[in-house]
Structure formats: C-alpha cells, structure tokens
PDB file of C-alpha atoms in Angstrom:
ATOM      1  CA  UNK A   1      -6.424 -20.726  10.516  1.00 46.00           C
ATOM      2  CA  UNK A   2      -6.246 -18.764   7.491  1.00 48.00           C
ATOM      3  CA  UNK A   3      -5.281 -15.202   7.008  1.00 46.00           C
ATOM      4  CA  UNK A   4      -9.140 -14.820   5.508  1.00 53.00           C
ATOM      5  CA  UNK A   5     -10.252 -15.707   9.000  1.00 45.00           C
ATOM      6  CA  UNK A   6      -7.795 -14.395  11.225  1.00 56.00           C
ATOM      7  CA  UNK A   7      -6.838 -10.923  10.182  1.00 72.00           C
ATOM      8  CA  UNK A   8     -10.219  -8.674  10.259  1.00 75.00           C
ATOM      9  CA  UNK A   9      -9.049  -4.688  10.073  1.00 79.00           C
ATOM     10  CA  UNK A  10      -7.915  -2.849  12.823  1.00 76.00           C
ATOM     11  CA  UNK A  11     -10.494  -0.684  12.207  1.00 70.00           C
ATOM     12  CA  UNK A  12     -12.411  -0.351   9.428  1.00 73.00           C
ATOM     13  CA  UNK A  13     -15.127   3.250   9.011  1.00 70.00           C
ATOM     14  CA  UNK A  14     -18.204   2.289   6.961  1.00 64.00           C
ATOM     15  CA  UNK A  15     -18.171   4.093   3.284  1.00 64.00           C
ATOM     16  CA  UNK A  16     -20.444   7.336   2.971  1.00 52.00           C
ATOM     17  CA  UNK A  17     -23.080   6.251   0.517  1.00 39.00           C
ATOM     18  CA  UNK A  18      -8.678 -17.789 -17.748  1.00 39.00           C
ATOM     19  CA  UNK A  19      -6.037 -19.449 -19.670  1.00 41.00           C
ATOM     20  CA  UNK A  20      -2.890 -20.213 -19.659  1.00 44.00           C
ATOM     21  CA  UNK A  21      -0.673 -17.544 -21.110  1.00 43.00           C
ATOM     22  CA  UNK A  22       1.369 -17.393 -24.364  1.00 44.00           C
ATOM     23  CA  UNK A  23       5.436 -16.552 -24.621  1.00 51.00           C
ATOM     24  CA  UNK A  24       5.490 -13.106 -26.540  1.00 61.00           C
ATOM     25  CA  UNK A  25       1.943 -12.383 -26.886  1.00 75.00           C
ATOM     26  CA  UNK A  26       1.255  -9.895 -23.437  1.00 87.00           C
ATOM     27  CA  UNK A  27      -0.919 -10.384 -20.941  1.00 92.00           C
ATOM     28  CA  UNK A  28      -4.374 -11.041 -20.545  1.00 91.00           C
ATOM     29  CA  UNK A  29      -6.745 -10.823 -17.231  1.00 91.00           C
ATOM     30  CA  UNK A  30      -7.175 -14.259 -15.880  1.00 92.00           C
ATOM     31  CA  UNK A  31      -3.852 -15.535 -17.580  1.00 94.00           C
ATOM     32  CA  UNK A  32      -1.915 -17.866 -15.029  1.00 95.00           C
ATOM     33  CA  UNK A  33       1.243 -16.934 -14.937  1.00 94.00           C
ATOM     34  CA  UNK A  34       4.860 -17.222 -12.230  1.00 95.00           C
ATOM     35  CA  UNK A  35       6.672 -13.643 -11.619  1.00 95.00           C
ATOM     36  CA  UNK A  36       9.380 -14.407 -14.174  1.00 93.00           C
ATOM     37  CA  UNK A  37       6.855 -15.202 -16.897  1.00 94.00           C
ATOM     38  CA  UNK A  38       4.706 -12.126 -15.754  1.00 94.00           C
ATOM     39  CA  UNK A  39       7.830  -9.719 -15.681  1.00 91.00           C
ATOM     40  CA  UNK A  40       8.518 -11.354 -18.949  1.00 90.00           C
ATOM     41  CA  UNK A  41       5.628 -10.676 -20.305  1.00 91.00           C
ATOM     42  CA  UNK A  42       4.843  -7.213 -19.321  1.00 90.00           C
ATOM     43  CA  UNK A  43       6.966  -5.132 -21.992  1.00 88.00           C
ATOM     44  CA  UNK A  44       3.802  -6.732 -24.565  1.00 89.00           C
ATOM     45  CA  UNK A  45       1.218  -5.941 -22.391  1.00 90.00           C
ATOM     46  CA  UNK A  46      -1.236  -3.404 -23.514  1.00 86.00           C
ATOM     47  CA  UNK A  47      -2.385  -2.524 -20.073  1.00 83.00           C
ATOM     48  CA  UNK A  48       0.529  -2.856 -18.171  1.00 87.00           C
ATOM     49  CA  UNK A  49       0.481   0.097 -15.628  1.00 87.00           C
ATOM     50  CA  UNK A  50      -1.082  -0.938 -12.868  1.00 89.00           C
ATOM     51  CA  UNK A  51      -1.077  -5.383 -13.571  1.00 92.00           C
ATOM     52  CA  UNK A  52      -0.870  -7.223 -10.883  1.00 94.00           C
ATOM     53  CA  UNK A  53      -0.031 -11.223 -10.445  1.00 96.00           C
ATOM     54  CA  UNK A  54      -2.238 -12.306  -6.836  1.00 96.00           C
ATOM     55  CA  UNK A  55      -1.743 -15.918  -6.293  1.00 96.00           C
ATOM     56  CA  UNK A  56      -0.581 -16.801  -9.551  1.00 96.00           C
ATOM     57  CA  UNK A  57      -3.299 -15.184 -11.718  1.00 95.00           C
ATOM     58  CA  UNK A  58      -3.080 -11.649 -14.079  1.00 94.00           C
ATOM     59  CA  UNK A  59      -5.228  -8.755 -13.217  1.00 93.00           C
ATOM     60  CA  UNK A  60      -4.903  -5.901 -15.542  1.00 91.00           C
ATOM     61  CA  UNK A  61      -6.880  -3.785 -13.897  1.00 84.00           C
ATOM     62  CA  UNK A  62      -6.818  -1.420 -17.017  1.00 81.00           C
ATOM     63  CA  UNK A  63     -10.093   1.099 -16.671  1.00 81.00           C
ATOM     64  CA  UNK A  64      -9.006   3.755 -16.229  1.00 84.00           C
ATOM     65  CA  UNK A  65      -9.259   5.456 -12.571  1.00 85.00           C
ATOM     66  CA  UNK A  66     -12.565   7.835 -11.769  1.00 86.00           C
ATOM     67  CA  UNK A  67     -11.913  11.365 -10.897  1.00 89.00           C
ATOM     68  CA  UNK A  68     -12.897  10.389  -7.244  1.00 86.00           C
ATOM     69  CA  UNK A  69     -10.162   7.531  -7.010  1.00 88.00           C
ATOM     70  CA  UNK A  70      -7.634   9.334  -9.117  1.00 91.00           C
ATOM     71  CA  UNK A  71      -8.002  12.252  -5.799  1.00 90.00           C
ATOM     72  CA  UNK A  72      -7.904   9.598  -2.947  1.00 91.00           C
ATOM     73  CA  UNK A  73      -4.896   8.226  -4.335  1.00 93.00           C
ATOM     74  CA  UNK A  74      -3.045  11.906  -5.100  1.00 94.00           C
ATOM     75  CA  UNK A  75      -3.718  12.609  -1.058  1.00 93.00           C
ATOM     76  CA  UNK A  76      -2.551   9.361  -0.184  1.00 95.00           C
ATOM     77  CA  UNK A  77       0.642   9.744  -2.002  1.00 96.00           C
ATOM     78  CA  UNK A  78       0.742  13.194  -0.593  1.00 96.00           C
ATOM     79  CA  UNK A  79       0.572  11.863   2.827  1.00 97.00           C
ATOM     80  CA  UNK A  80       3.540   9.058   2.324  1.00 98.00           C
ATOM     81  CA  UNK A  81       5.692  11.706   0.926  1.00 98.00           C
ATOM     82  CA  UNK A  82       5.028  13.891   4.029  1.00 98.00           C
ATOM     83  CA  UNK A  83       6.009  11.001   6.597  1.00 98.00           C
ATOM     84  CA  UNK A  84       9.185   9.950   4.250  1.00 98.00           C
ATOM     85  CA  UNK A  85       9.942  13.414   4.543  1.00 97.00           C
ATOM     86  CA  UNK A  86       9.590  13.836   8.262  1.00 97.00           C
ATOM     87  CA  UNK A  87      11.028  10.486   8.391  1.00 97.00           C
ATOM     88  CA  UNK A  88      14.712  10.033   8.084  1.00 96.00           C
ATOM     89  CA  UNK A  89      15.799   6.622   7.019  1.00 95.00           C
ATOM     90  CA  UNK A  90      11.712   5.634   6.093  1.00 97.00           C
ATOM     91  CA  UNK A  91      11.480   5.932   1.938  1.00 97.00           C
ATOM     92  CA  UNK A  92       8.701   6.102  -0.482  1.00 97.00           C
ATOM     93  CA  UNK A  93       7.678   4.761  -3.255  1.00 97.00           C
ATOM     94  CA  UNK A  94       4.442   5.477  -5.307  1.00 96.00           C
ATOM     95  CA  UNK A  95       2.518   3.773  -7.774  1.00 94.00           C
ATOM     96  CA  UNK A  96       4.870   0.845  -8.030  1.00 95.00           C
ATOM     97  CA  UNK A  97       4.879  -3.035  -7.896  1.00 95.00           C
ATOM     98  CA  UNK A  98       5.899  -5.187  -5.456  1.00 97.00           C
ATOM     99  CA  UNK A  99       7.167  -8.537  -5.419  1.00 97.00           C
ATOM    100  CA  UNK A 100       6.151 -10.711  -2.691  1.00 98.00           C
ATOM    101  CA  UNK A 101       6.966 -14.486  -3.975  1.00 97.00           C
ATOM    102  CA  UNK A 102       6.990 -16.519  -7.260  1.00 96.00           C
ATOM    103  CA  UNK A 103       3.607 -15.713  -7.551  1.00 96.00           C
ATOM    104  CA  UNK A 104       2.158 -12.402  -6.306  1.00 98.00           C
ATOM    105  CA  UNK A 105       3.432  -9.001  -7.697  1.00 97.00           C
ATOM    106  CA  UNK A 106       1.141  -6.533  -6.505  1.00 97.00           C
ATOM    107  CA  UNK A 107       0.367  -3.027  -7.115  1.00 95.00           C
ATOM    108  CA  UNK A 108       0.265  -0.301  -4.538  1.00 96.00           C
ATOM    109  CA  UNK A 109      -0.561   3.353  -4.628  1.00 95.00           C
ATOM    110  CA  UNK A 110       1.929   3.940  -2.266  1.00 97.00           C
ATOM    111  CA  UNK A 111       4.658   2.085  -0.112  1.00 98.00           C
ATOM    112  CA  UNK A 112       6.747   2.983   2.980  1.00 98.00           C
ATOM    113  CA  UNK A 113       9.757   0.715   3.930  1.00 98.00           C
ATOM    114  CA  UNK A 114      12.917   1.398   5.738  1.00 96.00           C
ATOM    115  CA  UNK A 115      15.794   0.100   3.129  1.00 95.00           C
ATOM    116  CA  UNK A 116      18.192  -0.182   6.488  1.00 93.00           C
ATOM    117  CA  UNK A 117      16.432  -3.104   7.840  1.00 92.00           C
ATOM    118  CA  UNK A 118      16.946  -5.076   4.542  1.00 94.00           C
ATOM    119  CA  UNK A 119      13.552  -6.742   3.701  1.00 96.00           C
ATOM    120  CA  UNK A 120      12.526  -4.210   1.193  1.00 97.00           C
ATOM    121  CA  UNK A 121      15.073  -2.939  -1.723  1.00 96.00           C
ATOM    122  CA  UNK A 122      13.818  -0.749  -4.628  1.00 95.00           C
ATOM    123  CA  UNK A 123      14.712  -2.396  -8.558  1.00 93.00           C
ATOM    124  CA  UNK A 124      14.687  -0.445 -11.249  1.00 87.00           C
ATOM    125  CA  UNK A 125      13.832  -2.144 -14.707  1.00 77.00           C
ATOM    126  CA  UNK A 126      14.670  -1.125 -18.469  1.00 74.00           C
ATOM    127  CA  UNK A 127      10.284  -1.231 -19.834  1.00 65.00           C
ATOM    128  CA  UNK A 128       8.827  -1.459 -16.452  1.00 65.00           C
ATOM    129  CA  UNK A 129      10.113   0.585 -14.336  1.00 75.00           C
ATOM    130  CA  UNK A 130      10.809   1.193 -10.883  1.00 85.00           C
ATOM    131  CA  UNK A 131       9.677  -2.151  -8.528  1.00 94.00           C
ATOM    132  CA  UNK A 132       9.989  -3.086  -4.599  1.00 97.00           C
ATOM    133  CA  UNK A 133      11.485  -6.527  -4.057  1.00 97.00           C
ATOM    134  CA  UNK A 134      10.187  -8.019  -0.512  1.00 97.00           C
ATOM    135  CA  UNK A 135       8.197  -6.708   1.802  1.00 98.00           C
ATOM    136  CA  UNK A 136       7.773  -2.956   2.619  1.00 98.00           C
ATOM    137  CA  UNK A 137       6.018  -2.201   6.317  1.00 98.00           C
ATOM    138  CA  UNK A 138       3.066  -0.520   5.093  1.00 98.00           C
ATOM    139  CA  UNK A 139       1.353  -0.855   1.453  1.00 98.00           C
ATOM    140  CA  UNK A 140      -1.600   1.900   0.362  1.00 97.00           C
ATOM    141  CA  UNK A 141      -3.699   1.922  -1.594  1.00 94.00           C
ATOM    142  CA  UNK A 142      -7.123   3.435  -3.444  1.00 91.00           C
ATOM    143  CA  UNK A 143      -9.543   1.115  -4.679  1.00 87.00           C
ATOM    144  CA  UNK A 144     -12.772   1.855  -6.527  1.00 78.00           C
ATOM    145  CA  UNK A 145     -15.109   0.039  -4.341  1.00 68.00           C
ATOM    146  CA  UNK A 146     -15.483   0.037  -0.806  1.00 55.00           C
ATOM    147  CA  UNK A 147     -14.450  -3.999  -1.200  1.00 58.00           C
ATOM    148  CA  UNK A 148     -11.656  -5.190  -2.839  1.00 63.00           C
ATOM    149  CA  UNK A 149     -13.057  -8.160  -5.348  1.00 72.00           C
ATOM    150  CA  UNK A 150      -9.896 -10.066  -4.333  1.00 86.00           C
ATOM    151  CA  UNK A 151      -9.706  -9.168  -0.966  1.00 89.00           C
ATOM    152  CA  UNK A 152      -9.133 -12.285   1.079  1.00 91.00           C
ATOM    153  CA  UNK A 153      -6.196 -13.669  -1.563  1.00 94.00           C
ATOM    154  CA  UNK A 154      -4.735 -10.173  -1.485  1.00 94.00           C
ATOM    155  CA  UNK A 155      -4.235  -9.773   2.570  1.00 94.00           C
ATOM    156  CA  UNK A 156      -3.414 -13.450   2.368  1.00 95.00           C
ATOM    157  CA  UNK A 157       0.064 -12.379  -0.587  1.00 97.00           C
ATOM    158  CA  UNK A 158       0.448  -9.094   2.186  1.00 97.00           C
ATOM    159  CA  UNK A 159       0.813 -11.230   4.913  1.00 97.00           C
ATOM    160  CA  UNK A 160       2.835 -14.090   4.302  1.00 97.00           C
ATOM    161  CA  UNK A 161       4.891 -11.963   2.283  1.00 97.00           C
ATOM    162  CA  UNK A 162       5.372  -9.875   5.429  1.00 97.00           C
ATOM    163  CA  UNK A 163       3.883  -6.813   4.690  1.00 98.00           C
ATOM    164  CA  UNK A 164       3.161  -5.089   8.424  1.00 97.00           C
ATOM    165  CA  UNK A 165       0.229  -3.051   7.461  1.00 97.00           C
ATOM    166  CA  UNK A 166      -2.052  -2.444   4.777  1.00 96.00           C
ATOM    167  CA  UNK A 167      -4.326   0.529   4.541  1.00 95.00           C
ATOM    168  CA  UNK A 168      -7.507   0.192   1.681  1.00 92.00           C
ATOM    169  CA  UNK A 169      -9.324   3.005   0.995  1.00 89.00           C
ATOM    170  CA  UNK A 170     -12.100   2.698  -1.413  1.00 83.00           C
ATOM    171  CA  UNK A 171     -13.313   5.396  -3.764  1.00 69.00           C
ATOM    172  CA  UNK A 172     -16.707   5.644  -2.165  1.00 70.00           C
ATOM    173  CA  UNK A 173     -15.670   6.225   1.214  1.00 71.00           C
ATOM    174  CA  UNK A 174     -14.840   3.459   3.000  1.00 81.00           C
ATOM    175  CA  UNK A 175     -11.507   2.577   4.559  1.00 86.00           C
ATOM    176  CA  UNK A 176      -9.775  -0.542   6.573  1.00 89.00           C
ATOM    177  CA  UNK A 177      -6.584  -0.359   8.127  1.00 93.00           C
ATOM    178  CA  UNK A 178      -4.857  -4.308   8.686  1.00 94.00           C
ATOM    179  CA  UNK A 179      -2.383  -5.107  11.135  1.00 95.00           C
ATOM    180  CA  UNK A 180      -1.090  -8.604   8.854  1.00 96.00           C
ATOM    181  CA  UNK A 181       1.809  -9.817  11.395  1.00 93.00           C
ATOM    182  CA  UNK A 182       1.678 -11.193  15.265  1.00 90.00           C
ATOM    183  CA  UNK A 183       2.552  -7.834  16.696  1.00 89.00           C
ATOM    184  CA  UNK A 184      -0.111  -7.351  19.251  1.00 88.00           C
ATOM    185  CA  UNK A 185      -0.149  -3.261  18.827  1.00 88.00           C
ATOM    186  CA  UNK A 186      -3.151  -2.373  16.511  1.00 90.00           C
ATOM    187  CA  UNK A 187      -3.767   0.823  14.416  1.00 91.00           C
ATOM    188  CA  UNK A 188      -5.022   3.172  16.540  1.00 90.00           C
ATOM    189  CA  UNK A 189      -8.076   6.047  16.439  1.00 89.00           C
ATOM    190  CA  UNK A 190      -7.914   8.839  17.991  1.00 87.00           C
ATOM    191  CA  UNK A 191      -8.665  13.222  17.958  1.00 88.00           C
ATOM    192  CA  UNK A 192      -9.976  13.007  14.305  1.00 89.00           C
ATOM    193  CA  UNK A 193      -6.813  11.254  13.672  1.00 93.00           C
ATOM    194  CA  UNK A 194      -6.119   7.288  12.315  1.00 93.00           C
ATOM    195  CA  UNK A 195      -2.740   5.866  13.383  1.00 96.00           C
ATOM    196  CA  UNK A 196      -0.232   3.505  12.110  1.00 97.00           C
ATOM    197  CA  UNK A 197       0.957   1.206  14.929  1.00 95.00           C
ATOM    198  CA  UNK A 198       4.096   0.042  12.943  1.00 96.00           C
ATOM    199  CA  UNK A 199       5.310   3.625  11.581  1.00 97.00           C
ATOM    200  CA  UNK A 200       4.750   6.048  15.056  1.00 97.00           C
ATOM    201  CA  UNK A 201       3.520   9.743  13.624  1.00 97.00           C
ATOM    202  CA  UNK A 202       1.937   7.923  10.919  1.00 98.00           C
ATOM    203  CA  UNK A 203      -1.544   9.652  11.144  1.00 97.00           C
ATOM    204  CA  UNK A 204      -4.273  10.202   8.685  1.00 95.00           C
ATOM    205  CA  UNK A 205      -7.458  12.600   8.806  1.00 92.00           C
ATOM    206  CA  UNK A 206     -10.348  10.661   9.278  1.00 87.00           C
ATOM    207  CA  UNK A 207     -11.620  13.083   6.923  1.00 86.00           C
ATOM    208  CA  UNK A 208      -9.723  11.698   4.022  1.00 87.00           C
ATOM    209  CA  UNK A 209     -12.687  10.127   2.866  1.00 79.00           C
ATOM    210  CA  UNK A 210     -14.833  12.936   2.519  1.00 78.00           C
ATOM    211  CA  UNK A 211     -16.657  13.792  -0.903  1.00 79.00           C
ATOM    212  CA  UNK A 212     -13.362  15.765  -1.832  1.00 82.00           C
ATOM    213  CA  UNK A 213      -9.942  14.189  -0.531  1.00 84.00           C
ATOM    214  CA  UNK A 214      -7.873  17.022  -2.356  1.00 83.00           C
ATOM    215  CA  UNK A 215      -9.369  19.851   0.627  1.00 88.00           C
ATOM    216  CA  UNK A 216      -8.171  17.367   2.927  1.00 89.00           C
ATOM    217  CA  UNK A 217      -4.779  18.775   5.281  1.00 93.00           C
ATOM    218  CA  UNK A 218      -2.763  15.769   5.074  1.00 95.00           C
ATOM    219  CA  UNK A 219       0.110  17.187   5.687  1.00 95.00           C
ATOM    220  CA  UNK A 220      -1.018  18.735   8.583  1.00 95.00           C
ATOM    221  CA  UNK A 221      -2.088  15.572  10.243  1.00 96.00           C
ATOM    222  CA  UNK A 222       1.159  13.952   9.727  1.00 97.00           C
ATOM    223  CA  UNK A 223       3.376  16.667  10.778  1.00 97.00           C
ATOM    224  CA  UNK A 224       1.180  16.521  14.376  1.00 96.00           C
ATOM    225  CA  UNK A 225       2.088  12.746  14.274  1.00 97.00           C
ATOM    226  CA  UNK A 226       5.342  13.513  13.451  1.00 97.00           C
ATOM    227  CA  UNK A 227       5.737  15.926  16.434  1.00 97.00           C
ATOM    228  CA  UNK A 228       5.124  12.888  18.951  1.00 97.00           C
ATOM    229  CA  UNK A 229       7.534  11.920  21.683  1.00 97.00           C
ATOM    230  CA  UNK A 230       7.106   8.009  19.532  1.00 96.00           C
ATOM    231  CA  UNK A 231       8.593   9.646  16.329  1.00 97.00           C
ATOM    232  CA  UNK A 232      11.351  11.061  17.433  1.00 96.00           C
ATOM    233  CA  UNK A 233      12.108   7.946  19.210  1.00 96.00           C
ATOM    234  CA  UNK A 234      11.477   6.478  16.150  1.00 96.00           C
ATOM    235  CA  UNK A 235      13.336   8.426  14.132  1.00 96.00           C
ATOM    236  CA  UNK A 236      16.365   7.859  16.562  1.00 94.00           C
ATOM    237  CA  UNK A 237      16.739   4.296  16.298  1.00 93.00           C
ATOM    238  CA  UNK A 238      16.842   4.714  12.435  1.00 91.00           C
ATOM    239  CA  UNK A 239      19.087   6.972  12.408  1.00 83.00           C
ATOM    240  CA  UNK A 240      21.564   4.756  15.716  1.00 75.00           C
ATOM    241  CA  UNK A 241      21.459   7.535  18.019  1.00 49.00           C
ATOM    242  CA  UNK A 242      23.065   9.960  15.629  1.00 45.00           C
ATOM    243  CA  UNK A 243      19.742  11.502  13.828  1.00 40.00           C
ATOM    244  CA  UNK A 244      17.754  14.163  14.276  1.00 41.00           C
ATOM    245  CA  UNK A 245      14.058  14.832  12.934  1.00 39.00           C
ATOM    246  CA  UNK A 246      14.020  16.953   9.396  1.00 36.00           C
ATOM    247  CA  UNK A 247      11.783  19.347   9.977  1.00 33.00           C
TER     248      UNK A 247
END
C-alpha cells in the first residue's frame, strides 16, 4: 500500500477561513533533473533559495513568501530553536535542504535531528550553502495553502527517506502533523498543547495558527514540554547517563 494511502496525519485541525534540463543554463520549474545535476545546477539558478527536487522534478518555488507565511515560519523556527536549546545533543537547522535520495532534495523551514545517531549530518557547500544529508526526525515547515500541491509525492520522499515526523502548517490556518515510520506512538493533543511523539517536550500551541503567529508564546509551550518527566529521560539517553537538561 502506498504511503498516499497509508499515512493520513496524526492529527490534522481544519484551517480558519516540463523539460529536460540543460548543463549550465539553471534551473527551471518542471525541469527533470538527479541530485547531482540539481546541485550542479543550482549556482545558475535564478531562484534558487528555497528549490526543491521531489521525485525527480524542479520546483522553484520562487514567489516570494506573504507576510502571513513569512510569520508562521519565524515562530516555527522560533520554536525548533527553543527545543534544540532545551535539548542537549538534538540540533537545528533552519531554512535548509535536505537530501533524501538521488532524486528528492527538499526544502524545510526547519529541521531537528540528533547528529549522534548518525542518519542525519549537516554539509556545508561553497554557492549553496548549508544542507542536511539523510534523514532528520522531524522536518517543518510553512506552506501557503492549507494543502500542499505535491502533497502525496512529498510524504511519500519523507517517508522512505526516513524522516520520523513531518509537521505542515499552511498559511491560512490549517495544520497536519504525520507520523511517516511503523512506530505505533502518534502525535499527541492535549491542554492547548500539540505533541511530538518522536522528540518528548516537543509541544506546540494550538494557537500557532491564529490570525497572528508572532503573539504566539512558543517558547513557553516548549519549555512546559521540556519540563516533562519524558524529556529529561530523553535528554539522558542522549547525553549516556552523563547529561543534564540546559535550562
């Protein structure tokens, strides 16, 4: 059964309201393309920020970002850097690209991987930047709809590239939160809270998707997850017994 079919959000809270490429020319949206050719490419690309390759194809996705998306990703960002820094051995990474296979190199908002465990290492490239090679546990991001127009193909690169969770908020205020491996434990909701089943303390305000994310304590939601018994367990086996929280 397909990852279209079989992996429906954890949750998920209702919103509010072309051709074949050329060597040295850049990209274009629709161009077909493998990861080497796209990397390749990318230094020529006019709209190169925030390309993605999903299942072998180019997406530029260069308009830019409305005031309303540009805030829901700033407090999502915010709220990765809180848990990476209540987090020992847990690391960020924000507006980056990660490489899942020879053909998907996708763009996140945010990421949150532990580099100990050895799936996900960070790459940093002369023209392009900084870029996550394998799978980090959970990928963010902000989206300008409430539907992602490549949704299925996109959980379908998450998944078998063994991204644990993916969280998709969209501009207009809807969110889903995807548990993408076997694990049986499933974000949970909870107190005004939504929480991470793979990252314990991971919480978010529901109210996140409100008119105006940047009011929105996120902070203070994640330090409250952070203050769980689960964390600091957490946080221990990170750390092999010798850690303690940073507070």
């Amino acid at each position: 059964m397909s990852a279209r079919q079989s992996v429906p959000p954890a949750y998920a809270l209702p919103p509010s309201g072309g051709p074949a490429g050329g060597l040295g020319r850049g990209l274009a949206e629709g161009d077909r393309a493998t990861v080497a050719g796209f990397r390749a490419e990318l230094p020529r690309t006019r709209y190169a920020a925030r390309a993605e390759l999903l299942r072998g194809i180019v997406r530029l996705n260069d308009l830019p970002p409305t005031p309303r998306r540009k805030a829901l990703a700033e407090a999502l960002q915010a709220w990765t850097r809180q848990y990476e820094v209540e987090t020992p051995g847990v690391v960020r990474a924000t507006e980056v690209r990660i490489t899942l296979s020879s053909r998907d190199e996708l763009f996140a908002d945010a990421a949150l991987y532990a580099p100990a465990d050895g799936r996900c290492t960070a790459v940093t490239e002369r023209g392009t930047g900084l870029r996550l090679e394998g799978p980090p546990t959970v990928v963010v991001c902000a989206a300008e709809t409430d539907r992602d127009r490549d949704l299925p193909d996109r959980i379908d690169a998450l998944r078998e590239g063994g991204v644990t969770e993916f969280v998709l908020a969209g501009a207009r205020g809807g969110l889903q939160w995807f548990r993408l491996d076997d694990d049986p434990r499933r974000p949970d909701r909870g107190d005004g809270y939504l929480k991470s089943a793979a990252l314990p303390g991971l919480w978010l305000p529901e109210a996140v998707l409100d008119p105006d994310p940047a009011k929105v304590d996120v902070v203070a939601a994640v330090r409250a997850g952070c203050g769980t018994l689960d964390h600091a367990m957490y946080v221990n086996s990170l750390c092999g017994g010798a850690g303690r929280k940073a507070r």
